[in-house]
Amino acid sequence: MSRVTLISRDGCHLCEVAEATLDRIVPGQWSRVDVESSIELERDYGDRVPVVLLDGAEHGYWKVEEDRLLRDLSRQPGEPRL
């Protein structure tokens, strides 16, 4: 299971940038979920894609905060984030 999930949408330029960023900083270690795949995702995140989830919790949206994500990935799952 990936610790990093990107909630995105086809045809979204910011999503494409976020995907390229994740490919560069954590290649092969993230998964993508289409926000339009469920009504719940659309309701929760539809106007804020792309959304980065780390261990299932929202980490950020609209862009990948590279330094913060890499720092938080270095922590063990369940360890508090700053």
Coordinates of N, CA, C and O in Angstrom, one line a residue:
M1 N 0.8 -1.2 0.0 CA 0.0 0.0 0.0 C 0.9 1.2 0.0 O 1.8 1.4 0.8
S2 N 0.6 2.2 -0.9 CA 1.3 3.5 -0.9 C 1.0 4.4 0.2 O -0.2 4.4 0.6
R3 N 2.0 5.0 0.7 CA 1.7 6.0 1.8 C 1.2 7.3 1.2 O 0.5 8.1 1.8
V4 N 1.6 7.6 -0.1 CA 1.2 8.8 -0.7 C 0.1 8.5 -1.8 O 0.3 7.6 -2.6
T5 N -1.0 9.2 -1.7 CA -2.1 9.1 -2.7 C -2.3 10.5 -3.2 O -2.4 11.4 -2.5
L6 N -2.5 10.6 -4.6 CA -2.9 11.8 -5.2 C -4.3 11.7 -5.7 O -4.6 10.8 -6.5
I7 N -5.1 12.6 -5.2 CA -6.5 12.6 -5.7 C -6.5 13.7 -6.8 O -6.1 14.8 -6.6
S8 N -6.8 13.3 -8.0 CA -6.7 14.2 -9.2 C -7.9 14.0 -10.1 O -8.8 13.2 -9.9
R9 N -7.8 14.7 -11.2 CA -8.8 14.6 -12.3 C -8.2 14.7 -13.6 O -7.2 15.4 -13.8
D10 N -8.7 13.9 -14.6 CA -8.2 14.0 -15.9 C -8.4 15.4 -16.5 O -9.4 16.0 -16.2
G11 N -7.4 15.9 -17.2 CA -7.5 17.2 -17.9 C -7.2 18.3 -16.9 O -7.4 19.5 -17.3
C12 N -6.7 18.1 -15.7 CA -6.4 19.1 -14.7 C -4.9 19.4 -14.8 O -4.1 18.5 -14.5
H13 N -4.6 20.6 -15.2 CA -3.2 21.0 -15.4 C -2.4 20.9 -14.0 O -1.3 20.4 -14.0
L14 N -3.0 21.4 -13.0 CA -2.3 21.3 -11.7 C -2.1 19.9 -11.3 O -1.1 19.5 -10.6
C15 N -3.0 19.0 -11.6 CA -2.9 17.6 -11.3 C -1.7 17.0 -12.1 O -0.9 16.2 -11.5
E16 N -1.6 17.4 -13.3 CA -0.5 16.9 -14.1 C 0.9 17.3 -13.5 O 1.8 16.5 -13.5
V17 N 0.9 18.6 -13.1 CA 2.2 19.1 -12.4 C 2.4 18.3 -11.1 O 3.6 17.9 -10.9
A18 N 1.4 18.0 -10.3 CA 1.6 17.3 -9.1 C 2.0 15.9 -9.4 O 2.9 15.3 -8.7
E19 N 1.5 15.2 -10.4 CA 1.9 13.9 -10.8 C 3.4 13.8 -11.2 O 4.1 12.9 -10.8
A20 N 3.8 14.8 -12.0 CA 5.2 14.9 -12.4 C 6.1 15.1 -11.2 O 7.2 14.5 -11.1
T21 N 5.7 15.9 -10.3 CA 6.5 16.2 -9.1 C 6.6 14.9 -8.3 O 7.7 14.6 -7.8
L22 N 5.5 14.2 -8.1 CA 5.6 12.9 -7.3 C 6.4 11.9 -8.0 O 7.2 11.2 -7.4
D23 N 6.3 11.8 -9.3 CA 7.2 10.9 -10.1 C 8.7 11.2 -9.9 O 9.5 10.3 -9.9
R24 N 9.0 12.5 -9.7 CA 10.4 12.9 -9.6 C 10.9 12.7 -8.2 O 12.0 12.2 -8.0
I25 N 10.1 13.0 -7.1 CA 10.6 12.9 -5.8 C 10.3 11.6 -5.1 O 11.1 11.2 -4.2
V26 N 9.3 10.9 -5.5 CA 9.0 9.5 -4.9 C 8.5 8.6 -6.0 O 7.4 8.0 -6.0
P27 N 9.4 8.3 -7.0 CA 9.0 7.5 -8.1 C 8.5 6.1 -7.7 O 9.1 5.4 -6.9
G28 N 7.3 5.7 -8.2 CA 6.8 4.4 -8.0 C 6.3 4.2 -6.6 O 5.9 3.1 -6.2
Q29 N 6.2 5.2 -5.8 CA 5.8 5.1 -4.4 C 4.5 5.9 -4.1 O 4.3 6.2 -2.9
W30 N 3.7 6.1 -5.1 CA 2.5 6.8 -4.9 C 1.4 6.2 -5.8 O 1.7 5.6 -6.8
S31 N 0.2 6.5 -5.4 CA -0.9 6.0 -6.2 C -1.9 7.2 -6.6 O -1.9 8.2 -5.9
R32 N -2.6 7.0 -7.6 CA -3.5 8.1 -8.1 C -5.0 7.6 -8.0 O -5.3 6.4 -8.3
V33 N -5.8 8.5 -7.5 CA -7.3 8.2 -7.5 C -8.0 9.3 -8.2 O -7.7 10.5 -7.9
D34 N -8.9 9.0 -9.1 CA -9.7 10.0 -9.8 C -10.8 10.5 -8.9 O -11.5 9.7 -8.3
V35 N -10.8 11.8 -8.7 CA -11.8 12.4 -7.8 C -13.2 12.1 -8.2 O -14.2 12.0 -7.4
E36 N -13.4 11.8 -9.5 CA -14.7 11.5 -10.1 C -15.1 10.1 -9.9 O -16.2 9.7 -10.4
S37 N -14.3 9.3 -9.3 CA -14.6 7.9 -9.1 C -15.6 7.6 -8.0 O -16.1 6.5 -7.9
S38 N -15.8 8.6 -7.2 CA -16.9 8.4 -6.1 C -17.5 9.7 -5.8 O -16.8 10.8 -5.8
I39 N -18.7 9.7 -5.4 CA -19.4 10.9 -5.0 C -18.8 11.5 -3.7 O -18.8 12.7 -3.6
E40 N -18.3 10.6 -2.8 CA -17.7 11.1 -1.6 C -16.4 11.9 -1.9 O -16.2 13.0 -1.3
L41 N -15.6 11.4 -2.8 CA -14.4 12.1 -3.1 C -14.7 13.4 -3.8 O -14.1 14.4 -3.5
E42 N -15.7 13.4 -4.7 CA -16.1 14.6 -5.4 C -16.6 15.6 -4.4 O -16.2 16.8 -4.5
R43 N -17.4 15.2 -3.5 CA -17.9 16.1 -2.5 C -16.8 16.7 -1.6 O -16.8 17.9 -1.3
D44 N -15.9 15.9 -1.2 CA -14.8 16.3 -0.2 C -13.7 17.1 -0.9 O -13.1 17.9 -0.2
Y45 N -13.3 16.7 -2.1 CA -12.1 17.2 -2.7 C -12.3 17.9 -4.1 O -11.4 18.4 -4.7
G46 N -13.5 17.8 -4.6 CA -13.8 18.2 -6.0 C -13.3 19.6 -6.4 O -12.8 19.8 -7.5
D47 N -13.4 20.6 -5.5 CA -12.9 21.9 -5.9 C -11.5 22.2 -5.5 O -11.0 23.3 -5.7
R48 N -10.8 21.2 -5.0 CA -9.4 21.5 -4.5 C -8.4 20.6 -5.1 O -7.2 20.5 -4.7
V49 N -8.7 19.8 -6.2 CA -7.7 18.9 -6.7 C -6.6 19.7 -7.4 O -6.8 20.8 -7.9
P50 N -5.4 19.1 -7.3 CA -5.0 17.9 -6.8 C -4.8 18.0 -5.2 O -4.5 19.0 -4.7
V51 N -5.1 16.8 -4.6 CA -5.0 16.7 -3.1 C -4.0 15.6 -2.8 O -4.2 14.5 -3.4
V52 N -3.0 15.9 -2.0 CA -2.1 14.8 -1.6 C -2.5 14.3 -0.2 O -2.8 15.0 0.7
L53 N -2.6 13.0 -0.2 CA -2.9 12.3 1.1 C -1.6 11.5 1.5 O -1.0 10.9 0.7
L54 N -1.3 11.6 2.8 CA -0.2 10.8 3.3 C -0.8 9.9 4.4 O -1.4 10.4 5.4
D55 N -0.6 8.6 4.2 CA -1.2 7.6 5.1 C -2.7 7.9 5.3 O -3.2 7.7 6.4
G56 N -3.4 8.3 4.3 CA -4.8 8.5 4.3 C -5.3 9.8 4.8 O -6.5 10.1 4.8
A57 N -4.4 10.6 5.3 CA -4.8 11.9 5.8 C -4.4 13.0 4.8 O -3.3 12.9 4.2
E58 N -5.2 14.1 4.7 CA -4.9 15.1 3.8 C -3.6 15.8 4.2 O -3.4 16.2 5.4
H59 N -2.7 15.9 3.3 CA -1.4 16.5 3.5 C -1.3 17.9 2.8 O -0.6 18.8 3.3
G60 N -2.0 18.1 1.8 CA -2.0 19.4 1.1 C -2.8 19.3 -0.2 O -3.2 18.3 -0.6
Y61 N -3.1 20.5 -0.8 CA -3.8 20.5 -2.0 C -3.3 21.7 -2.9 O -2.6 22.6 -2.5
W62 N -3.6 21.5 -4.2 CA -3.3 22.4 -5.3 C -1.8 22.3 -5.7 O -1.5 22.6 -6.9
K63 N -0.9 21.9 -4.8 CA 0.5 21.7 -5.2 C 1.1 20.7 -4.2 O 0.6 20.6 -3.1
V64 N 2.2 20.1 -4.6 CA 3.0 19.2 -3.7 C 4.0 20.0 -3.0 O 4.8 20.7 -3.6
E65 N 3.9 20.1 -1.7 CA 4.9 20.8 -0.9 C 6.1 19.8 -0.7 O 6.1 19.0 0.3
E66 N 7.0 19.8 -1.6 CA 8.1 18.8 -1.7 C 8.8 18.6 -0.4 O 9.0 17.5 0.1
D67 N 9.4 19.7 0.2 CA 10.2 19.6 1.4 C 9.4 19.0 2.5 O 9.9 18.1 3.3
R68 N 8.2 19.5 2.7 CA 7.4 19.0 3.8 C 7.0 17.6 3.6 O 7.0 16.8 4.6
L69 N 6.6 17.2 2.4 CA 6.3 15.8 2.1 C 7.4 14.9 2.4 O 7.3 13.8 3.0
L70 N 8.6 15.2 1.9 CA 9.8 14.4 2.1 C 10.1 14.2 3.6 O 10.4 13.2 4.1
R71 N 10.0 15.3 4.3 CA 10.2 15.3 5.8 C 9.2 14.4 6.4 O 9.6 13.5 7.2
D72 N 7.9 14.5 6.1 CA 6.9 13.7 6.7 C 7.0 12.2 6.3 O 6.7 11.3 7.1
L73 N 7.5 11.9 5.1 CA 7.7 10.6 4.7 C 8.8 9.9 5.4 O 8.8 8.7 5.6
S74 N 9.7 10.7 5.9 CA 10.9 10.1 6.7 C 10.4 9.6 8.1 O 11.1 8.9 8.7
R75 N 9.3 10.1 8.5 CA 8.7 9.6 9.8 C 8.0 8.3 9.6 O 7.5 8.0 8.5
Q76 N 7.9 7.6 10.7 CA 7.1 6.3 10.6 C 5.6 6.6 10.6 O 5.2 7.6 11.2
P77 N 4.8 5.7 9.9 CA 3.4 5.9 10.0 C 2.9 6.0 11.4 O 3.3 5.2 12.3
G78 N 2.0 6.9 11.6 CA 1.4 7.1 13.0 C 2.2 8.1 13.8 O 1.7 8.6 14.8
E79 N 3.5 8.4 13.4 CA 4.3 9.3 14.2 C 3.7 10.7 13.9 O 3.4 11.0 12.7
P80 N 3.6 11.6 14.9 CA 3.0 12.9 14.7 C 3.8 13.7 13.6 O 5.0 13.7 13.5
R81 N 3.1 14.5 12.8 CA 3.6 15.4 11.8 C 3.6 16.8 12.4 O 2.7 17.2 13.1
L82 N 4.5 17.7 12.0 CA 4.5 19.1 12.4 C 3.8 19.9 11.4 O 3.7 19.7 10.3

